C-alpha positions as YAML, in Angstrom:
chain: A
units: angstrom
residues:
- id: 1
  name: MET
  ca: [-15.03, 29.09, -4.29]
- id: 2
  name: THR
  ca: [-18.47, 30.67, -4.20]
- id: 3
  name: ASN
  ca: [-17.22, 33.54, -6.36]
- id: 4
  name: LEU
  ca: [-17.31, 31.18, -9.37]
- id: 5
  name: PRO
  ca: [-20.51, 30.28, -11.22]
- id: 6
  name: LEU
  ca: [-22.12, 27.06, -10.02]
- id: 7
  name: GLU
  ca: [-21.89, 25.49, -13.47]
- id: 8
  name: LEU
  ca: [-18.13, 26.15, -13.57]
- id: 9
  name: ARG
  ca: [-17.70, 24.75, -10.06]
- id: 10
  name: ASP
  ca: [-19.51, 21.56, -11.04]
- id: 11
  name: ALA
  ca: [-17.32, 21.23, -14.13]
- id: 12
  name: LEU
  ca: [-14.15, 21.73, -12.10]
- id: 13
  name: ALA
  ca: [-15.24, 19.13, -9.57]
- id: 14
  name: GLY
  ca: [-15.61, 16.60, -12.37]
- id: 15
  name: GLU
  ca: [-12.46, 17.49, -14.28]
- id: 16
  name: VAL
  ca: [-10.10, 18.46, -11.43]
- id: 17
  name: PRO
  ca: [-10.84, 16.32, -8.35]
- id: 18
  name: PHE
  ca: [-10.19, 17.94, -4.98]
- id: 19
  name: SER
  ca: [-8.31, 14.82, -3.88]
- id: 20
  name: SER
  ca: [-6.98, 11.66, -5.49]
- id: 21
  name: LEU
  ca: [-8.59, 9.73, -2.61]
- id: 22
  name: GLU
  ca: [-12.17, 9.19, -1.52]
- id: 23
  name: ALA
  ca: [-12.55, 9.26, 2.26]
- id: 24
  name: GLY
  ca: [-14.83, 6.57, 3.62]
- id: 25
  name: THR
  ca: [-15.22, 5.20, 7.13]
- id: 26
  name: GLU
  ca: [-13.76, 7.26, 9.97]
- id: 27
  name: ALA
  ca: [-13.14, 6.08, 13.53]
- id: 28
  name: LEU
  ca: [-12.18, 8.03, 16.64]
- id: 29
  name: ALA
  ca: [-10.40, 6.30, 19.53]
- id: 30
  name: SER
  ca: [-10.80, 7.08, 23.20]
- id: 31
  name: ASP
  ca: [-7.30, 8.60, 23.25]
- id: 32
  name: GLY
  ca: [-8.08, 11.03, 20.40]
- id: 33
  name: THR
  ca: [-6.47, 8.99, 17.65]
- id: 34
  name: GLU
  ca: [-8.36, 9.18, 14.36]
- id: 35
  name: LYS
  ca: [-8.31, 6.63, 11.54]
- id: 36
  name: VAL
  ca: [-9.69, 7.06, 8.02]
- id: 37
  name: LEU
  ca: [-10.31, 4.42, 5.38]
- id: 38
  name: PHE
  ca: [-9.64, 5.80, 1.90]
- id: 39
  name: HIS
  ca: [-10.12, 4.41, -1.59]
- id: 40
  name: THR
  ca: [-8.13, 5.36, -4.66]
- id: 41
  name: ALA
  ca: [-9.82, 6.21, -7.95]
- id: 42
  name: ASP
  ca: [-9.40, 2.58, -9.05]
- id: 43
  name: GLY
  ca: [-10.90, 1.24, -5.82]
- id: 44
  name: ARG
  ca: [-7.76, 0.31, -3.87]
- id: 45
  name: PRO
  ca: [-8.25, 0.54, -0.08]
- id: 46
  name: LEU
  ca: [-5.80, 2.12, 2.34]
- id: 47
  name: GLU
  ca: [-5.84, 3.60, 5.82]
- id: 48
  name: ALA
  ca: [-4.10, 6.54, 7.47]
- id: 49
  name: VAL
  ca: [-4.03, 7.67, 11.09]
- id: 50
  name: LEU
  ca: [-3.74, 10.95, 13.00]
- id: 51
  name: MET
  ca: [-2.26, 10.57, 16.48]
- id: 52
  name: ARG
  ca: [-2.85, 13.38, 18.96]
- id: 53
  name: TYR
  ca: [-0.48, 13.74, 21.93]
- id: 54
  name: ARG
  ca: [-0.82, 15.79, 25.09]
- id: 55
  name: ASP
  ca: [2.44, 17.64, 24.39]
- id: 56
  name: GLY
  ca: [0.94, 19.13, 21.23]
- id: 57
  name: ARG
  ca: [2.38, 16.73, 18.69]
- id: 58
  name: ARG
  ca: [0.08, 15.84, 15.83]
- id: 59
  name: SER
  ca: [1.64, 12.86, 14.09]
- id: 60
  name: LEU
  ca: [0.41, 11.22, 10.89]
- id: 61
  name: CYS
  ca: [0.85, 7.53, 10.15]
- id: 62
  name: LEU
  ca: [0.88, 7.34, 6.35]
- id: 63
  name: SER
  ca: [0.51, 4.40, 3.97]
- id: 64
  name: SER
  ca: [2.77, 3.88, 0.96]
- id: 65
  name: GLN
  ca: [0.98, 0.89, -0.59]
- id: 66
  name: SER
  ca: [-2.50, -0.57, -0.68]
- id: 67
  name: GLY
  ca: [-1.85, -3.74, 1.29]
- id: 68
  name: CYS
  ca: [1.67, -5.14, 1.56]
- id: 69
  name: PRO
  ca: [3.36, -7.99, -0.33]
- id: 70
  name: LEU
  ca: [5.80, -8.93, 2.45]
- id: 71
  name: THR
  ca: [3.44, -10.89, 4.77]
- id: 72
  name: CYS
  ca: [5.09, -10.35, 8.17]
- id: 73
  name: SER
  ca: [3.40, -12.86, 10.44]
- id: 74
  name: PHE
  ca: [2.39, -10.38, 13.17]
- id: 75
  name: CYS
  ca: [0.94, -7.68, 10.91]
- id: 76
  name: ALA
  ca: [-2.68, -7.38, 9.77]
- id: 77
  name: THR
  ca: [-1.76, -5.48, 6.58]
- id: 78
  name: GLY
  ca: [0.20, -8.46, 5.26]
- id: 79
  name: ARG
  ca: [-2.99, -10.51, 5.25]
- id: 80
  name: MET
  ca: [-4.71, -8.17, 2.84]
- id: 81
  name: LYS
  ca: [-4.65, -8.76, -0.88]
- id: 82
  name: PHE
  ca: [-1.82, -6.58, -2.16]
- id: 83
  name: GLY
  ca: [-3.05, -3.84, -4.45]
- id: 84
  name: ARG
  ca: [-0.29, -1.57, -5.72]
- id: 85
  name: ASN
  ca: [2.12, 1.22, -4.86]
- id: 86
  name: LEU
  ca: [0.47, 4.53, -4.06]
- id: 87
  name: THR
  ca: [1.29, 7.58, -6.13]
- id: 88
  name: GLU
  ca: [2.91, 10.72, -4.74]
- id: 89
  name: SER
  ca: [-0.49, 12.46, -4.81]
- id: 90
  name: GLU
  ca: [-2.21, 9.57, -3.02]
- id: 91
  name: ILE
  ca: [0.38, 9.73, -0.25]
- id: 92
  name: LEU
  ca: [0.14, 13.51, 0.09]
- id: 93
  name: ASP
  ca: [-3.65, 13.49, 0.03]
- id: 94
  name: GLN
  ca: [-3.66, 11.34, 3.18]
- id: 95
  name: ALA
  ca: [-1.72, 14.09, 4.95]
- id: 96
  name: LEU
  ca: [-3.80, 16.88, 3.44]
- id: 97
  name: HIS
  ca: [-7.03, 15.25, 4.60]
- id: 98
  name: PHE
  ca: [-5.95, 15.64, 8.23]
- id: 99
  name: ARG
  ca: [-4.21, 18.99, 7.67]
- id: 100
  name: ARG
  ca: [-7.53, 20.49, 6.62]
- id: 101
  name: LYS
  ca: [-8.84, 19.66, 10.09]
- id: 102
  name: GLU
  ca: [-5.90, 20.90, 12.16]
- id: 103
  name: ALA
  ca: [-2.19, 21.64, 12.07]
- id: 104
  name: VAL
  ca: [0.12, 18.61, 11.86]
- id: 105
  name: ASN
  ca: [3.84, 18.49, 12.61]
- id: 106
  name: HIS
  ca: [5.12, 14.87, 12.45]
- id: 107
  name: ALA
  ca: [4.78, 11.98, 10.01]
- id: 108
  name: VAL
  ca: [5.79, 8.33, 10.02]
- id: 109
  name: PHE
  ca: [5.60, 5.96, 7.09]
- id: 110
  name: MET
  ca: [4.45, 3.12, 9.30]
- id: 111
  name: GLY
  ca: [1.01, 2.59, 7.80]
- id: 112
  name: MET
  ca: [0.22, 0.08, 5.08]
- id: 113
  name: GLY
  ca: [3.01, -1.19, 2.87]
- id: 114
  name: GLU
  ca: [6.78, -1.26, 2.68]
- id: 115
  name: PRO
  ca: [7.81, 2.35, 1.89]
- id: 116
  name: LEU
  ca: [11.20, 1.44, 0.42]
- id: 117
  name: MET
  ca: [9.51, -0.67, -2.27]
- id: 118
  name: ASN
  ca: [7.86, 2.57, -3.42]
- id: 119
  name: LEU
  ca: [10.75, 4.87, -2.72]
- id: 120
  name: ASP
  ca: [10.41, 7.28, -5.65]
- id: 121
  name: ASN
  ca: [6.87, 8.26, -4.68]
- id: 122
  name: VAL
  ca: [7.61, 8.25, -0.95]
- id: 123
  name: LEU
  ca: [10.60, 10.57, -1.35]
- id: 124
  name: ALA
  ca: [8.64, 12.84, -3.67]
- id: 125
  name: ALA
  ca: [5.95, 13.11, -1.01]
- id: 126
  name: CYS
  ca: [8.56, 13.75, 1.70]
- id: 127
  name: GLU
  ca: [9.92, 16.65, -0.34]
- id: 128
  name: ARG
  ca: [6.53, 18.32, -0.13]
- id: 129
  name: LEU
  ca: [5.53, 17.55, 3.46]
- id: 130
  name: PRO
  ca: [7.37, 20.64, 4.83]
- id: 131
  name: GLY
  ca: [4.86, 22.72, 2.85]
- id: 132
  name: ILE
  ca: [2.08, 21.56, 5.18]
- id: 133
  name: GLY
  ca: [4.10, 21.94, 8.37]
- id: 134
  name: ILE
  ca: [5.99, 18.63, 8.67]
- id: 135
  name: ALA
  ca: [9.77, 19.13, 8.66]
- id: 136
  name: SER
  ca: [12.00, 16.44, 7.20]
- id: 137
  name: SER
  ca: [13.60, 16.01, 10.63]
- id: 138
  name: ASN
  ca: [10.13, 15.12, 11.96]
- id: 139
  name: THR
  ca: [9.48, 12.53, 9.25]
- id: 140
  name: ALA
  ca: [10.46, 8.87, 9.65]
- id: 141
  name: ILE
  ca: [10.42, 6.06, 7.09]
- id: 142
  name: SER
  ca: [10.05, 2.56, 8.51]
- id: 143
  name: THR
  ca: [11.32, -0.52, 6.68]
- id: 144
  name: VAL
  ca: [11.35, -4.26, 7.29]
- id: 145
  name: GLY
  ca: [14.87, -4.23, 5.88]
- id: 146
  name: TRP
  ca: [14.39, -3.66, 2.14]
- id: 147
  name: LEU
  ca: [18.09, -3.45, 1.41]
- id: 148
  name: PRO
  ca: [18.15, -1.62, -1.97]
- id: 149
  name: GLY
  ca: [15.94, 1.11, -0.51]
- id: 150
  name: ILE
  ca: [18.14, 1.61, 2.56]
- id: 151
  name: VAL
  ca: [21.18, 2.00, 0.30]
- id: 152
  name: ARG
  ca: [19.35, 4.58, -1.82]
- id: 153
  name: LEU
  ca: [18.04, 6.42, 1.23]
- id: 154
  name: ALA
  ca: [21.61, 7.01, 2.40]
- id: 155
  name: HIS
  ca: [22.29, 8.99, -0.77]
- id: 156
  name: GLU
  ca: [18.96, 10.35, -1.98]
- id: 157
  name: GLY
  ca: [16.10, 12.50, -0.80]
- id: 158
  name: PRO
  ca: [15.56, 14.87, 2.11]
- id: 159
  name: PRO
  ca: [17.13, 14.16, 5.54]
- id: 160
  name: VAL
  ca: [14.31, 12.05, 6.94]
- id: 161
  name: ARG
  ca: [14.73, 9.55, 9.78]
- id: 162
  name: LEU
  ca: [15.16, 5.81, 9.27]
- id: 163
  name: ALA
  ca: [13.41, 3.14, 11.35]
- id: 164
  name: LEU
  ca: [14.23, -0.58, 11.04]
- id: 165
  name: SER
  ca: [11.64, -3.20, 12.01]
- id: 166
  name: LEU
  ca: [13.98, -5.78, 13.53]
- id: 167
  name: HIS
  ca: [11.91, -7.87, 16.01]
- id: 168
  name: ALA
  ca: [14.47, -10.69, 16.44]
- id: 169
  name: ALA
  ca: [18.25, -10.79, 16.65]
- id: 170
  name: ASP
  ca: [18.35, -14.45, 15.62]
- id: 171
  name: GLU
  ca: [18.30, -14.90, 11.83]
- id: 172
  name: ALA
  ca: [16.17, -18.06, 11.91]
- id: 173
  name: LEU
  ca: [13.54, -16.59, 14.20]
- id: 174
  name: ARG
  ca: [13.48, -13.34, 12.24]
- id: 175
  name: SER
  ca: [12.90, -15.30, 9.03]
- id: 176
  name: GLU
  ca: [9.91, -16.99, 10.68]
- id: 177
  name: LEU
  ca: [8.47, -13.68, 11.76]
- id: 178
  name: MET
  ca: [9.48, -11.76, 8.62]
- id: 179
  name: PRO
  ca: [10.02, -13.81, 5.44]
- id: 180
  name: VAL
  ca: [11.88, -10.89, 3.84]
- id: 181
  name: ASN
  ca: [14.85, -11.87, 6.03]
- id: 182
  name: GLU
  ca: [15.45, -14.82, 3.71]
- id: 183
  name: ARG
  ca: [16.05, -12.39, 0.87]
- id: 184
  name: TYR
  ca: [17.91, -9.70, 2.80]
- id: 185
  name: PRO
  ca: [19.59, -11.20, 5.91]
- id: 186
  name: LEU
  ca: [19.79, -9.07, 9.01]
- id: 187
  name: GLY
  ca: [23.57, -8.75, 8.96]
- id: 188
  name: ASP
  ca: [23.50, -7.17, 5.49]
- id: 189
  name: VAL
  ca: [20.63, -4.91, 6.48]
- id: 190
  name: LEU
  ca: [22.43, -3.62, 9.59]
- id: 191
  name: ARG
  ca: [25.53, -2.84, 7.54]
- id: 192
  name: ALA
  ca: [23.38, -0.76, 5.18]
- id: 193
  name: CYS
  ca: [21.80, 0.99, 8.16]
- id: 194
  name: LEU
  ca: [25.26, 1.89, 9.47]
- id: 195
  name: GLU
  ca: [26.14, 3.35, 6.07]
- id: 196
  name: TRP
  ca: [22.97, 5.45, 6.29]
- id: 197
  name: HIS
  ca: [23.94, 6.54, 9.81]
- id: 198
  name: GLU
  ca: [27.44, 7.54, 8.73]
- id: 199
  name: ARG
  ca: [26.19, 9.62, 5.82]
- id: 200
  name: ARG
  ca: [23.15, 11.17, 7.49]
- id: 201
  name: ARG
  ca: [24.61, 11.54, 11.00]
- id: 202
  name: ARG
  ca: [21.38, 10.42, 12.64]
- id: 203
  name: GLN
  ca: [20.46, 7.50, 14.85]
- id: 204
  name: VAL
  ca: [18.70, 4.51, 13.35]
- id: 205
  name: PHE
  ca: [15.47, 3.75, 15.18]
- id: 206
  name: VAL
  ca: [15.17, 0.02, 15.84]
- id: 207
  name: GLU
  ca: [11.58, -1.21, 16.24]
- id: 208
  name: TYR
  ca: [11.16, -4.36, 18.31]
- id: 209
  name: LEU
  ca: [7.71, -5.88, 18.78]
- id: 210
  name: MET
  ca: [7.38, -7.64, 22.14]
- id: 211
  name: LEU
  ca: [5.85, -11.11, 21.67]
- id: 212
  name: ALA
  ca: [5.39, -13.25, 24.78]
- id: 213
  name: GLY
  ca: [7.50, -16.41, 24.73]
- id: 214
  name: VAL
  ca: [8.79, -15.68, 21.23]
- id: 215
  name: ASN
  ca: [11.33, -12.85, 21.38]
- id: 216
  name: ASP
  ca: [11.15, -11.39, 24.90]
- id: 217
  name: ARG
  ca: [13.63, -13.47, 26.93]
- id: 218
  name: TYR
  ca: [16.70, -12.14, 28.69]
- id: 219
  name: GLU
  ca: [19.21, -13.83, 26.39]
- id: 220
  name: GLN
  ca: [17.36, -12.40, 23.40]
- id: 221
  name: ALA
  ca: [17.81, -8.91, 24.83]
- id: 222
  name: VAL
  ca: [21.51, -9.62, 25.25]
- id: 223
  name: ALA
  ca: [21.74, -10.86, 21.65]
- id: 224
  name: LEU
  ca: [20.00, -7.73, 20.41]
- id: 225
  name: ALA
  ca: [22.40, -5.50, 22.34]
- id: 226
  name: ASP
  ca: [25.36, -7.41, 20.88]
- id: 227
  name: LEU
  ca: [24.09, -6.68, 17.35]
- id: 228
  name: LEU
  ca: [23.73, -2.94, 17.80]
- id: 229
  name: GLU
  ca: [27.28, -1.68, 17.45]
- id: 230
  name: PRO
  ca: [28.33, 1.05, 17.69]
- id: 231
  name: ARG
  ca: [25.84, 1.87, 20.42]
- id: 232
  name: HIS
  ca: [25.46, 5.55, 19.50]
- id: 233
  name: ALA
  ca: [24.17, 4.63, 16.03]
- id: 234
  name: PHE
  ca: [20.96, 3.02, 17.29]
- id: 235
  name: LYS
  ca: [17.97, 3.70, 19.48]
- id: 236
  name: VAL
  ca: [15.59, 0.83, 20.31]
- id: 237
  name: ASN
  ca: [11.85, 1.35, 20.49]
- id: 238
  name: LEU
  ca: [10.05, -1.54, 22.20]
- id: 239
  name: ILE
  ca: [6.50, -1.95, 20.89]
- id: 240
  name: PRO
  ca: [3.71, -3.64, 22.86]
- id: 241
  name: PHE
  ca: [1.92, -6.15, 20.64]
- id: 242
  name: ASN
  ca: [-1.52, -5.09, 19.41]
- id: 243
  name: PRO
  ca: [-4.08, -7.83, 18.75]
- id: 244
  name: ILE
  ca: [-4.98, -8.52, 15.14]
- id: 245
  name: GLY
  ca: [-7.98, -10.42, 13.86]
- id: 246
  name: PRO
  ca: [-8.10, -13.41, 11.51]
- id: 247
  name: ALA
  ca: [-7.12, -13.03, 7.89]
- id: 248
  name: ARG
  ca: [-9.64, -11.96, 5.28]
- id: 249
  name: ALA
  ca: [-9.57, -12.82, 1.61]
- id: 250
  name: SER
  ca: [-10.34, -9.23, 0.64]
- id: 251
  name: PRO
  ca: [-11.47, -6.07, 2.43]
- id: 252
  name: PRO
  ca: [-15.18, -5.24, 2.53]
- id: 253
  name: PRO
  ca: [-16.62, -2.14, 0.80]
- id: 254
  name: PRO
  ca: [-16.54, 1.01, 2.91]
- id: 255
  name: ALA
  ca: [-19.46, 1.68, 5.22]
- id: 256
  name: GLN
  ca: [-21.81, 4.51, 4.30]
- id: 257
  name: HIS
  ca: [-21.96, 6.11, 7.72]
- id: 258
  name: PRO
  ca: [-19.19, 8.64, 8.57]
- id: 259
  name: ILE
  ca: [-18.17, 7.34, 11.96]
- id: 260
  name: ASP
  ca: [-17.41, 3.75, 12.90]
- id: 261
  name: PRO
  ca: [-17.91, 3.32, 16.68]
- id: 262
  name: ALA
  ca: [-14.79, 2.26, 18.54]
- id: 263
  name: ARG
  ca: [-14.60, -1.46, 19.11]
- id: 264
  name: ALA
  ca: [-13.37, -2.80, 22.41]
- id: 265
  name: SER
  ca: [-10.28, -4.98, 22.05]
- id: 266
  name: PRO
  ca: [-10.11, -8.29, 23.95]
- id: 267
  name: PRO
  ca: [-8.09, -8.34, 27.17]
- id: 268
  name: PRO
  ca: [-4.49, -9.48, 26.70]
- id: 269
  name: PRO
  ca: [-3.47, -12.86, 28.09]
- id: 270
  name: ALA
  ca: [-1.58, -13.01, 31.36]
- id: 271
  name: GLN
  ca: [2.15, -12.50, 30.85]
- id: 272
  name: HIS
  ca: [5.29, -13.24, 32.79]
- id: 273
  name: PRO
  ca: [8.55, -11.30, 33.10]
- id: 274
  name: ILE
  ca: [11.79, -12.41, 31.55]
- id: 275
  name: GLY
  ca: [13.01, -15.59, 33.13]
- id: 276
  name: PRO
  ca: [15.82, -18.08, 32.65]
- id: 277
  name: ALA
  ca: [16.49, -19.50, 29.23]
- id: 278
  name: ARG
  ca: [14.12, -22.15, 27.94]
- id: 279
  name: ALA
  ca: [15.04, -25.03, 25.69]
- id: 280
  name: SER
  ca: [13.51, -23.33, 22.66]
- id: 281
  name: PRO
  ca: [10.99, -20.57, 21.94]
- id: 282
  name: ARG
  ca: [7.53, -21.37, 20.70]
- id: 283
  name: PRO
  ca: [7.83, -21.33, 16.91]
- id: 284
  name: PRO
  ca: [5.60, -18.62, 15.45]
- id: 285
  name: ALA
  ca: [3.12, -19.60, 12.75]
- id: 286
  name: ARG
  ca: [3.45, -18.09, 9.30]
- id: 287
  name: HIS
  ca: [-0.04, -16.62, 9.50]
- id: 288
  name: PRO
  ca: [-1.08, -16.58, 13.17]
- id: 289
  name: THR
  ca: [-4.31, -15.26, 14.60]
- id: 290
  name: ASP
  ca: [-4.73, -13.51, 17.93]
- id: 291
  name: ALA
  ca: [-4.67, -16.89, 19.66]
- id: 292
  name: ARG
  ca: [-1.21, -17.69, 18.31]
- id: 293
  name: PHE
  ca: [0.55, -14.49, 19.43]
- id: 294
  name: GLY
  ca: [0.30, -12.74, 22.76]
- id: 295
  name: GLY
  ca: [1.89, -9.52, 23.87]
- id: 296
  name: SER
  ca: [4.61, -9.44, 26.51]
- id: 297
  name: GLY
  ca: [3.45, -8.15, 29.88]
- id: 298
  name: ARG
  ca: [4.65, -4.90, 31.43]
- id: 299
  name: ASP
  ca: [7.14, -6.67, 33.67]
- id: 300
  name: ALA
  ca: [8.65, -8.53, 30.73]
- id: 301
  name: ILE
  ca: [8.94, -5.35, 28.69]
- id: 302
  name: ALA
  ca: [10.52, -3.50, 31.61]
- id: 303
  name: ALA
  ca: [13.03, -6.32, 32.19]
- id: 304
  name: PHE
  ca: [13.90, -6.45, 28.48]
- id: 305
  name: ARG
  ca: [14.44, -2.70, 28.49]
- id: 306
  name: SER
  ca: [16.65, -2.89, 31.56]
- id: 307
  name: ALA
  ca: [18.79, -5.61, 29.96]
- id: 308
  name: LEU
  ca: [19.37, -3.37, 26.94]
- id: 309
  name: GLU
  ca: [20.05, -0.22, 28.94]
- id: 310
  name: GLU
  ca: [22.51, -2.04, 31.21]
- id: 311
  name: ARG
  ca: [24.50, -2.70, 28.03]
- id: 312
  name: GLY
  ca: [24.42, 0.91, 26.92]
- id: 313
  name: VAL
  ca: [21.59, 0.69, 24.38]
- id: 314
  name: ARG
  ca: [19.27, 3.68, 24.45]
- id: 315
  name: THR
  ca: [15.75, 2.24, 24.76]
- id: 316
  name: THR
  ca: [12.20, 3.54, 24.99]
- id: 317
  name: VAL
  ca: [8.77, 1.86, 25.08]
- id: 318
  name: ARG
  ca: [6.29, 3.07, 22.48]
- id: 319
  name: LEU
  ca: [3.07, 4.60, 23.73]
- id: 320
  name: THR
  ca: [0.24, 2.65, 22.11]
- id: 321
  name: ARG
  ca: [-2.32, 4.84, 20.33]
- id: 322
  name: GLY
  ca: [-5.64, 3.96, 18.74]
- id: 323
  name: ARG
  ca: [-5.75, 0.34, 19.77]
- id: 324
  name: ASP
  ca: [-9.52, 0.35, 20.35]
- id: 325
  name: ILE
  ca: [-10.18, 1.27, 16.70]
- id: 326
  name: ASP
  ca: [-7.56, -1.05, 15.15]
- id: 327
  name: ALA
  ca: [-5.32, 1.93, 14.40]
- id: 328
  name: ALA
  ca: [-2.25, 0.88, 16.42]
- id: 329
  name: CYS
  ca: [1.00, -0.59, 15.10]
- id: 330
  name: GLY
  ca: [0.34, -3.68, 12.96]
- id: 331
  name: GLN
  ca: [-3.46, -3.35, 12.99]
- id: 332
  name: LEU
  ca: [-4.21, -1.52, 9.73]
- id: 333
  name: ALA
  ca: [-6.12, -3.81, 7.38]
- id: 334
  name: ALA
  ca: [-8.79, -1.67, 5.64]
- id: 335
  name: ARG
  ca: [-11.58, -3.56, 7.32]
- id: 336
  name: GLY
  ca: [-13.96, -0.63, 7.27]
...
């Protein structure tokens, strides 16, 4: 606003901040994915991601909390110290940061935090996303199965999409992977998802992280298919596992330089396709490191997909984006 006196501009900058977030370290992946580390006014760290696709989609991965209190064993965010819920403005300012660079048209609440634990602010932000080019039908909210939020989402807010992080059809294994399952068992969560489906008339996206020797066997695919009734209510999205580093007590301060060079991720361990049933799966640790979890190989993922599709379950495999800058699913941890 160069038509205003400099003194007035300086005063406005101090009294009316341009954004509720301070952008820090930025990283650009080899596939065009961009990640930004932000800090709130009270110093809480969070990350957001812009994913660029060849078909023209520009999809934002937004955070709803600084950190996450739910400590899923395969997710880097759960190892952070939990900060707090983000405000409506702090959620929107993530989207606006990228919108100032280029047009955006999709958004997923799959960044840091459990969106349904901050549902008021998430829904308020969703109401305003169409104003920057992101339709409600192109917005998805992902949950680990926070039951009260799913019930509310069936009745409140704009017609956004619902994604359920499921990851295991067996209750005991799911509780090991995701402690929230002890509080809200999978059976109750799926019933709430079906209520959402019946009211919203949209498919529930089921996210399933492929972990070698943990949840990728043939009989586990069959068990998953048996859970997802009626078939037309669900669509499964198989997610290749992305390596995560060891836990940190707290995130470091942001770097001063604008661009953080992409870091090369270690090669995945050799994998094997789905085979006959074993006596028991390797029990996952509560807080594993890279060495404790390995991603399923391509053959195993393809066989798992085939087992689901043979039983009438619509299934896709997620295209991994931003892995070389720790921007892929499960990797956000505000490391700088």
